[in-house]
Short mmCIF file of C-alpha atoms in Angstrom, two decimals:
data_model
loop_
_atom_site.label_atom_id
_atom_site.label_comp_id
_atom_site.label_asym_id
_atom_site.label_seq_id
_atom_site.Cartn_x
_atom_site.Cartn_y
_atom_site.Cartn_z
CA UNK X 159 -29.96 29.18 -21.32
CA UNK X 160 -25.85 29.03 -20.03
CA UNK X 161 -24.46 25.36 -20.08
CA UNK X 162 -24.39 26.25 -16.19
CA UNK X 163 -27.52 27.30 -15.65
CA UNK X 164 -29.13 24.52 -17.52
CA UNK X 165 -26.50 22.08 -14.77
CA UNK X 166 -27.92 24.42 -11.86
CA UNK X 167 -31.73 23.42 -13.42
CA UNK X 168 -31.00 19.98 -13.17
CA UNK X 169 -29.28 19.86 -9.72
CA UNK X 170 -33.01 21.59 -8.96
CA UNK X 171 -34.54 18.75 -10.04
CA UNK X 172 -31.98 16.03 -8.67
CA UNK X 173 -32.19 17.58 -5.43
CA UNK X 174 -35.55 18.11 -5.08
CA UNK X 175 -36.38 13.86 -5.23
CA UNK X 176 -33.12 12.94 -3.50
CA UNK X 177 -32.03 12.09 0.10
CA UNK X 178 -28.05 11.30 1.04
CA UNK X 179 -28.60 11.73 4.93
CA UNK X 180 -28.06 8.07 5.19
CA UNK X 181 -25.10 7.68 3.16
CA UNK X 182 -21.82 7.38 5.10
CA UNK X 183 -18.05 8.60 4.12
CA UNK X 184 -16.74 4.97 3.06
CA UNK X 185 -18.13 3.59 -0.11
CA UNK X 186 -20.91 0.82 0.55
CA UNK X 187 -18.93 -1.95 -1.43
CA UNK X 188 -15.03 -1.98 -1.57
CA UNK X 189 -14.94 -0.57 -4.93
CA UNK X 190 -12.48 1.68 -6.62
CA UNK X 191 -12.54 2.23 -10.67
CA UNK X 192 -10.30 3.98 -12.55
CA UNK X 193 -11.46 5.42 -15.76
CA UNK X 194 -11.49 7.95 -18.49
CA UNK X 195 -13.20 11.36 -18.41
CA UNK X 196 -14.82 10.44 -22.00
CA UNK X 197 -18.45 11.68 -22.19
CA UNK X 198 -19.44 8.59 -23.74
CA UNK X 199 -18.69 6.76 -20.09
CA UNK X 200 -21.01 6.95 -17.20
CA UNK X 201 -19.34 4.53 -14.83
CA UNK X 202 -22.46 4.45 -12.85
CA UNK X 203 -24.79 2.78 -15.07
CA UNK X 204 -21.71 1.00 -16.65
CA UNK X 205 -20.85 -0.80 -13.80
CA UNK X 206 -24.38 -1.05 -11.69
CA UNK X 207 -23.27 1.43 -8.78
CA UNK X 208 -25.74 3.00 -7.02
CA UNK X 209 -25.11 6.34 -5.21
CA UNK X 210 -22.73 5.80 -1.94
CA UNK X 211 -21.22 2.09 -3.69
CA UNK X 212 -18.18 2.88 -4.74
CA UNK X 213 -15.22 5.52 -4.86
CA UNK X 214 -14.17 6.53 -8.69
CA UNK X 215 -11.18 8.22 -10.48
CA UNK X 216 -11.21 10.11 -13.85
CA UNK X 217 -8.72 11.36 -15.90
CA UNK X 218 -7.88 11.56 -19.72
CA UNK X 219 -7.35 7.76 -20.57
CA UNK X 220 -8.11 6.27 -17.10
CA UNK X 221 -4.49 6.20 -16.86
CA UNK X 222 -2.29 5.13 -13.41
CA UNK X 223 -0.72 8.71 -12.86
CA UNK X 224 0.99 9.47 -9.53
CA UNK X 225 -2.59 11.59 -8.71
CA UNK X 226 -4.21 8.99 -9.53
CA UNK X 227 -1.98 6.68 -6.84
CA UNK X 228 -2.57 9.51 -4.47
CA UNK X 229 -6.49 9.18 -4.58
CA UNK X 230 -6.12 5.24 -4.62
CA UNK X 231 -3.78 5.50 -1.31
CA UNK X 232 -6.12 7.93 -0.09
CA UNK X 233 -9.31 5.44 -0.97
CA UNK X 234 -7.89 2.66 0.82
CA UNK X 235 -6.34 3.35 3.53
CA UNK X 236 -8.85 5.70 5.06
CA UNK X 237 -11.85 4.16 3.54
CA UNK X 238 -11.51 0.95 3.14
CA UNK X 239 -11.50 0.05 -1.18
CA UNK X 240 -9.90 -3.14 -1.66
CA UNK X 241 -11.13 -3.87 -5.37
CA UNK X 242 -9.64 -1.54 -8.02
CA UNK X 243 -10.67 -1.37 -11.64
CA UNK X 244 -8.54 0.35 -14.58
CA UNK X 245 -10.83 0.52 -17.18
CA UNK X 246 -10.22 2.05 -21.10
CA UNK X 247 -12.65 1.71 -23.62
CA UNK X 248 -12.27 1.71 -27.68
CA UNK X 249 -12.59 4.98 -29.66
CA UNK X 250 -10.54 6.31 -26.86
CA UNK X 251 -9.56 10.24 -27.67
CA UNK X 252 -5.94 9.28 -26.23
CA UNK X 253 -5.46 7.48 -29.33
CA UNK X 254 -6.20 9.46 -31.69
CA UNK X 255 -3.31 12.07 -31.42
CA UNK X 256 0.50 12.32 -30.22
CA UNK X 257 2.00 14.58 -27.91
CA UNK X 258 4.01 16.65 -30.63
CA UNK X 259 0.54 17.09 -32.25
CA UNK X 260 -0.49 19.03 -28.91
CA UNK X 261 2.50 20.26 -28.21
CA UNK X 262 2.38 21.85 -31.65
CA UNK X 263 -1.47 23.34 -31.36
CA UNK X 264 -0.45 24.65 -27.83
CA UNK X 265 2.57 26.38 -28.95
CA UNK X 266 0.83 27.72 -32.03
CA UNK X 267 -1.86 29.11 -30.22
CA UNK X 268 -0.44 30.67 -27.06
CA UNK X 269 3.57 30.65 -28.38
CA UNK X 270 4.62 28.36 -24.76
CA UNK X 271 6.27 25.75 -25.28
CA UNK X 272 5.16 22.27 -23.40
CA UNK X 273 7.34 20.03 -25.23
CA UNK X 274 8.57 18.41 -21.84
CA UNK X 275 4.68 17.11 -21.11
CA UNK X 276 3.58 13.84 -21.49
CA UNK X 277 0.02 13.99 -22.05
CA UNK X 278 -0.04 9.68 -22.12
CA UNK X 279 -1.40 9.07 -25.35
CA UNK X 280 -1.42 5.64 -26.13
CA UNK X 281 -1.85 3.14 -29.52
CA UNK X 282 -2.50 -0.05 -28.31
CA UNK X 283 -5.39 -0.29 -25.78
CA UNK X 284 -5.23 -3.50 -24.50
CA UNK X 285 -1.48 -2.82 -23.78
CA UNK X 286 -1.99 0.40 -22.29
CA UNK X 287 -4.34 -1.30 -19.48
CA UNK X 288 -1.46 -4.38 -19.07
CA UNK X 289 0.74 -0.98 -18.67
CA UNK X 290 -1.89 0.43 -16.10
CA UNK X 291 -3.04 -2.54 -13.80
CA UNK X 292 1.15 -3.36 -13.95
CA UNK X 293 1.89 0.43 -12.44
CA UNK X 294 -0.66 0.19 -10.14
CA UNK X 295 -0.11 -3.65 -8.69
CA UNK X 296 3.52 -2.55 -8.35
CA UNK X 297 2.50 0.69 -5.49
CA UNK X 298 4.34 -0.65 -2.37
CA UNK X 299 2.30 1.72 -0.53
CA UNK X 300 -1.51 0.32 -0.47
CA UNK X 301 -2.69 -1.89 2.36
CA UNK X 302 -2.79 -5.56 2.01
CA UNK X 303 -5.24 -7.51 -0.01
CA UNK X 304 -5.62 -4.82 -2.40
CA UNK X 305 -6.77 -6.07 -6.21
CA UNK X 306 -6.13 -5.11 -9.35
CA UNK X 307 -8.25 -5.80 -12.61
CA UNK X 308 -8.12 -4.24 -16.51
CA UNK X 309 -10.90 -4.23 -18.15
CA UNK X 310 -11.98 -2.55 -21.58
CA UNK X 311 -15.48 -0.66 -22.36
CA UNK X 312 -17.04 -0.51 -26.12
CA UNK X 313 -18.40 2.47 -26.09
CA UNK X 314 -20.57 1.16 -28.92
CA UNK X 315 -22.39 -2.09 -27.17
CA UNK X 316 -21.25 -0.90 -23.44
CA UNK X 317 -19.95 -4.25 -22.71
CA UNK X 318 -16.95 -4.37 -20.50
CA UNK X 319 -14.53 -7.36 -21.09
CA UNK X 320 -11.71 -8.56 -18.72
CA UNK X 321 -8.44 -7.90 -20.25
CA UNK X 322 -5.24 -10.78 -19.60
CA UNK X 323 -3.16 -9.23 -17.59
CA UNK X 324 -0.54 -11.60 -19.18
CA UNK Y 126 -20.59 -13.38 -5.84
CA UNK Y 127 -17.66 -11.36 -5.93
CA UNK Y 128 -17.51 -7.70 -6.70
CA UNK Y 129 -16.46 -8.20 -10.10
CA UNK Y 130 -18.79 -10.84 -11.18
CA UNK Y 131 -21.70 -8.48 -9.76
CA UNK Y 132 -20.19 -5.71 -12.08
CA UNK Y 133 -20.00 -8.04 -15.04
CA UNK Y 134 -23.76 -8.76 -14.57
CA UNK Y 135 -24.90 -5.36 -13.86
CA UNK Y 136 -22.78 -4.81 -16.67
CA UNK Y 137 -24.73 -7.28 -19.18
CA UNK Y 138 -27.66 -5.88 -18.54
CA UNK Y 139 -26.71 -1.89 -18.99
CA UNK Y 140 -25.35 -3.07 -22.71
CA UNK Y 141 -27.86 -5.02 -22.88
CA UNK Y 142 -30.08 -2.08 -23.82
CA UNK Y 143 -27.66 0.59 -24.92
CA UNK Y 144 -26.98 1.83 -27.83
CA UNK Y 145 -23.52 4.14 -28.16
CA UNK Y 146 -23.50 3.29 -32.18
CA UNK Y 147 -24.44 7.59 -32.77
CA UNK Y 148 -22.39 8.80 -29.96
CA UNK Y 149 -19.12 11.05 -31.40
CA UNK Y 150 -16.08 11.48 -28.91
CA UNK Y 151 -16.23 15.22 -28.50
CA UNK Y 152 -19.10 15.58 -25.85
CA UNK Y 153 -22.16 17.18 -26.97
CA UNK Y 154 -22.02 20.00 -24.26
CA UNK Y 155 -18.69 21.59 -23.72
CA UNK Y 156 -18.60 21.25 -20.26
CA UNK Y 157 -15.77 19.58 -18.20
CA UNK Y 158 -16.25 18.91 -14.63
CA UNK Y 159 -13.72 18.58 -12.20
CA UNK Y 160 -15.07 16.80 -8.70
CA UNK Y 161 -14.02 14.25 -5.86
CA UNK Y 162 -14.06 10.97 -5.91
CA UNK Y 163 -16.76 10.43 -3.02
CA UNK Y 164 -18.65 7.66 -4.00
CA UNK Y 165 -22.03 9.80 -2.80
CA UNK Y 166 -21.47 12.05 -5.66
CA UNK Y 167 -22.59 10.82 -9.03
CA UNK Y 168 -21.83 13.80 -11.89
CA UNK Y 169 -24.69 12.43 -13.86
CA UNK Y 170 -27.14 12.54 -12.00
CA UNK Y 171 -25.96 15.74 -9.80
CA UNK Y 172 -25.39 17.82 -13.31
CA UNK Y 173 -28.30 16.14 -15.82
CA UNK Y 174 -25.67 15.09 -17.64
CA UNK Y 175 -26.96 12.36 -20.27
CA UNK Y 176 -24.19 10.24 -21.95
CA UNK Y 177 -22.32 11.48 -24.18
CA UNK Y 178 -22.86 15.44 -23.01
CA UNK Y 179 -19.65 16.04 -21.27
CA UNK Y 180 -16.19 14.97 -19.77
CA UNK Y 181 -15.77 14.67 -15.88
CA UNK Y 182 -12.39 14.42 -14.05
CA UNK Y 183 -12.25 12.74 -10.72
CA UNK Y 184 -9.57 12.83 -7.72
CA UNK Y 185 -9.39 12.94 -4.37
CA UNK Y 186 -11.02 16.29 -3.35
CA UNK Y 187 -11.78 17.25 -7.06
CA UNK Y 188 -8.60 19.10 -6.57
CA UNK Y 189 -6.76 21.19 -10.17
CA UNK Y 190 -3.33 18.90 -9.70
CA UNK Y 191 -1.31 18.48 -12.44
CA UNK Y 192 -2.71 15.41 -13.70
CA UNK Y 193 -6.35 17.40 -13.82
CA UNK Y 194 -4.13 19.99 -15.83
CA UNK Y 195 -3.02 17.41 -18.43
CA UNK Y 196 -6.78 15.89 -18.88
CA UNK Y 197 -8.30 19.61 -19.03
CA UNK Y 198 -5.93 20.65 -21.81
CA UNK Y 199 -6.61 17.36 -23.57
CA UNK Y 200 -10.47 17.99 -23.36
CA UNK Y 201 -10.53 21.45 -24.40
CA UNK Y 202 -7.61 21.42 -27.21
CA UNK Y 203 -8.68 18.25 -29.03
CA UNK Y 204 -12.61 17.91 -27.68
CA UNK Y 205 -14.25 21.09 -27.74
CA UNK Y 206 -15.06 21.75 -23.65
CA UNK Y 207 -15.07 25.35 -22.68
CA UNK Y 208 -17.17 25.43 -19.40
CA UNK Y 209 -15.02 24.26 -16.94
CA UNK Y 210 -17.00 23.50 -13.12
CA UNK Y 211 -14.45 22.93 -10.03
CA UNK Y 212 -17.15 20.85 -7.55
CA UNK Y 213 -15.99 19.89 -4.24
CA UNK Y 214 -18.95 18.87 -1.99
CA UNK Y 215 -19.65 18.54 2.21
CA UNK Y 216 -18.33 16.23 4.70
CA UNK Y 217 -15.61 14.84 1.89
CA UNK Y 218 -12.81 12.93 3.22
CA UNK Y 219 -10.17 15.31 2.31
CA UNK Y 220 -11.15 17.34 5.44
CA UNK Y 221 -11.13 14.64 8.01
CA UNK Y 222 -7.34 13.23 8.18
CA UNK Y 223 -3.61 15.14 7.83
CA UNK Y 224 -0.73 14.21 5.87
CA UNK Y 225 0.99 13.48 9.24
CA UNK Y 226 -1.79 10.95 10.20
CA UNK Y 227 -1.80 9.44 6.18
CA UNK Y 228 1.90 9.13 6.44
CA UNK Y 229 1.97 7.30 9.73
CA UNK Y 230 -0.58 4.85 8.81
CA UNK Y 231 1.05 3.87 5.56
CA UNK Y 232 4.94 3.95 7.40
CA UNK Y 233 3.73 2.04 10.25
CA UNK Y 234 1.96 -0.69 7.79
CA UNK Y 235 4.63 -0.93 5.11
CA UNK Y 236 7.59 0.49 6.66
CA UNK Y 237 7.81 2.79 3.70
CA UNK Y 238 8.37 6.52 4.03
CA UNK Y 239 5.97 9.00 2.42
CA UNK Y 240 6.70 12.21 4.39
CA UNK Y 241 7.56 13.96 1.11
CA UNK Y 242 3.86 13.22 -0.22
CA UNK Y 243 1.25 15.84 -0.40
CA UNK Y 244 -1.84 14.10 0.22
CA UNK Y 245 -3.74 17.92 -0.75
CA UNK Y 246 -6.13 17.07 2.22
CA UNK Y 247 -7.77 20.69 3.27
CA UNK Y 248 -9.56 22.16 6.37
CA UNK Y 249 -11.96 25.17 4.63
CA UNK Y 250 -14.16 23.72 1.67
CA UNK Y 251 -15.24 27.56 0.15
CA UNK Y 252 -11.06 28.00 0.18
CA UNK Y 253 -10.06 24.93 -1.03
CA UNK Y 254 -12.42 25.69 -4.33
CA UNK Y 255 -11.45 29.20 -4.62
CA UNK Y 256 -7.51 27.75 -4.66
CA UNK Y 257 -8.82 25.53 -7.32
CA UNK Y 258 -10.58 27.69 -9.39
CA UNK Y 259 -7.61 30.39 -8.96
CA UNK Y 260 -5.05 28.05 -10.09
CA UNK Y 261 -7.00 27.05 -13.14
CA UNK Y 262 -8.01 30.24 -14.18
CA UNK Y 263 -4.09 30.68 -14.37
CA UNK Y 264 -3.37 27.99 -16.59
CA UNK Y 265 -1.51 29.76 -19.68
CA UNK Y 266 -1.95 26.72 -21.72
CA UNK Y 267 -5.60 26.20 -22.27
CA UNK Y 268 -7.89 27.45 -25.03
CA UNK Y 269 -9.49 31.26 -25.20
CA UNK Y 270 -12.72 31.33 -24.12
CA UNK Y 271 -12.51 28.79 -20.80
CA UNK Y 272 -14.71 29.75 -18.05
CA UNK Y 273 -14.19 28.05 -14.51
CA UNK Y 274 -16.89 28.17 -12.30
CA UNK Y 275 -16.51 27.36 -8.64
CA UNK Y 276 -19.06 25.03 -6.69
CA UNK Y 277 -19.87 23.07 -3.36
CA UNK Y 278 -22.51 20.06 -3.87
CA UNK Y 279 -24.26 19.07 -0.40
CA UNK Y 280 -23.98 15.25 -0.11
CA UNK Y 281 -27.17 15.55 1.98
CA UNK Y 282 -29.61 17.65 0.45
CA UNK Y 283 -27.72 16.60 -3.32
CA UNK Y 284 -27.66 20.90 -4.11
CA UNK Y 285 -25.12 22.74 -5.77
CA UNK Y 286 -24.44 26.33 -4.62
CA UNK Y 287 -22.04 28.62 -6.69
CA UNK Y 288 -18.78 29.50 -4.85
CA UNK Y 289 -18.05 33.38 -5.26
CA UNK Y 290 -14.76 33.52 -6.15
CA UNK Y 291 -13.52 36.22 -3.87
#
C-alpha cells in the first residue's frame, strides 16, 4: 500500500469515531508552541493538548523565523494566544550538520548553488532557545501580555525542562 | 494553575510512560506534511501517524513560504522524506480576515506600521492548495523522487479529500 493511501486509511478510521462540530476557530486555552518538525515529537501528547487547545508551529529546529512571527502575529491577534512556547529537544537533526554541508549535497546533486541560505543549524541547544525566546520577546508587533518560555524535550525520556532564559 | 504548570504535569505523566530510547532521527515513513496551525487539527491523529513515522511543518494556513522551503529541503536532503502532503483544512482562519484589517489592528494597537507584510491570508481553499502544491512542485532544490500531494481536511467531519491539482 502507498505511504498516502495507508494516511487516507487512517483518516478513514479517525474520521469515522470523531466529531469537531463543537470546536470553535480560537484555541480552547491561550496556547501557542513553537517546535520542530522532528518525527520523534508529537506536541500533542507531549504537552497534554487535546484537539481544539491550542494553536502550534513547526519548522526544522522550532526556530523564531519571520514565518514563524507571521503565524504568531496571526495567532494572537485574531485568536487570542497569549502563552507561547519555543521548544527544541536533544538529538536535534539541526545539529548534526552545517550549512556548507547542504549547500555542498544540493549543489552536487542538482549543480544550483544555495550558498546564500541559511538553513539555521545550530550547536548549542540550550543557546539556540535563549536565541529563540530572545527574537521572539523582542517582536514589537504582538498584543500586550504576550509570554514567552524555552523549554527543551529529550526525545529519549519525553521530559520537557524549562530552560533560563538568562 | 497556570498554563505552563498544567503542561509540565501533563508533561510528567506522557514521559512518564514513554520510551524514545529506539527511536532514530530520520522518520520511519518518508512522509513530510505541511498543514495549518489550527489547533482543531492534530497530524497524528488525522494521518495515523505514530511517533517517530514522519516530520510535519506547521504555519499559518499550512502555506509552502520560504521558511516551509528551508525545513522541506532539510527533511528530505539529510532525513530521507519523499512524500510530501500540502493539507489545508475548512473554516481556517486564514480565510476570515485581510491584510488591510491585520494591519490596522496591529497599527492602531502599537502604532507600528506593517503595510508591507503579507499576512498570505486567502479567500478559495481548493486554490490556495493548488498554489501550494504548484509552488512546491517547482522547487529546483529538493531531492528526485518528491511527490506533493494536495489535500483539504474537514475540521468537522475530521476527513481528508485529495485536491486535484488542476
Amino acid at each position: 500500500m502507498s505511504e498516502l493511501d495507508r494516511i487516507l486509511q487512517a483518516n478513514r478510521a479517525f474520521a469515522g469515531s470523531f466529531d469537531g462540530s463543537a470546536l470553535e476557530i480560537p484555541p480552547a486555552r491561550p496556547v501557542l508552541a513553537i517546535t520542530c518538525i522532528d518525527a520523534r515529537l508529537d506536541p500533542a501528547q507531549m504537552l497534554g493538548l487535546e484537539i481544539g487547545d491550542a494553536h502550534v508551529i513547526r519548522n526544522a529546529g522550532g526556530r523564531v523565523t519571520e514565518d514563524a512571527i507571521r503565524s504568531a502575529v496571526i495567532s494572537s491577534w485574531l485568536l487570542g494566544t497569549r502563552e507561547f512556547l519555543v521548544i527544541h529537544h536533544t538529538d536535534c537533526g539541526m545539529t548534526k550538520f552545517t550549512d556548507d554541508v547542504l549547500h555542498g549535497m544540493i549543489r552536487d546533486a542538482t549543480g544550483i548553488d544555495v550558498s546564500d541560505q541559511d538553513y539555521l543549524a545550530f550547536t548549542d541547544l540550550e543557546q539556540s532557545v535563549r536565541d529563540d525566546v530572545a527574537r521572539l520577546r523582542d517582536v514589537k508587533t504582538l498584543p500586550e501580555g504576550v509570554t514567552v518560555t524555552g523549554l527543551v524535550c529529550d526525545v529519549r525520556s519525553g521530559e520537557l525542562r524549562e530552560v533560563d532564559p538568562g
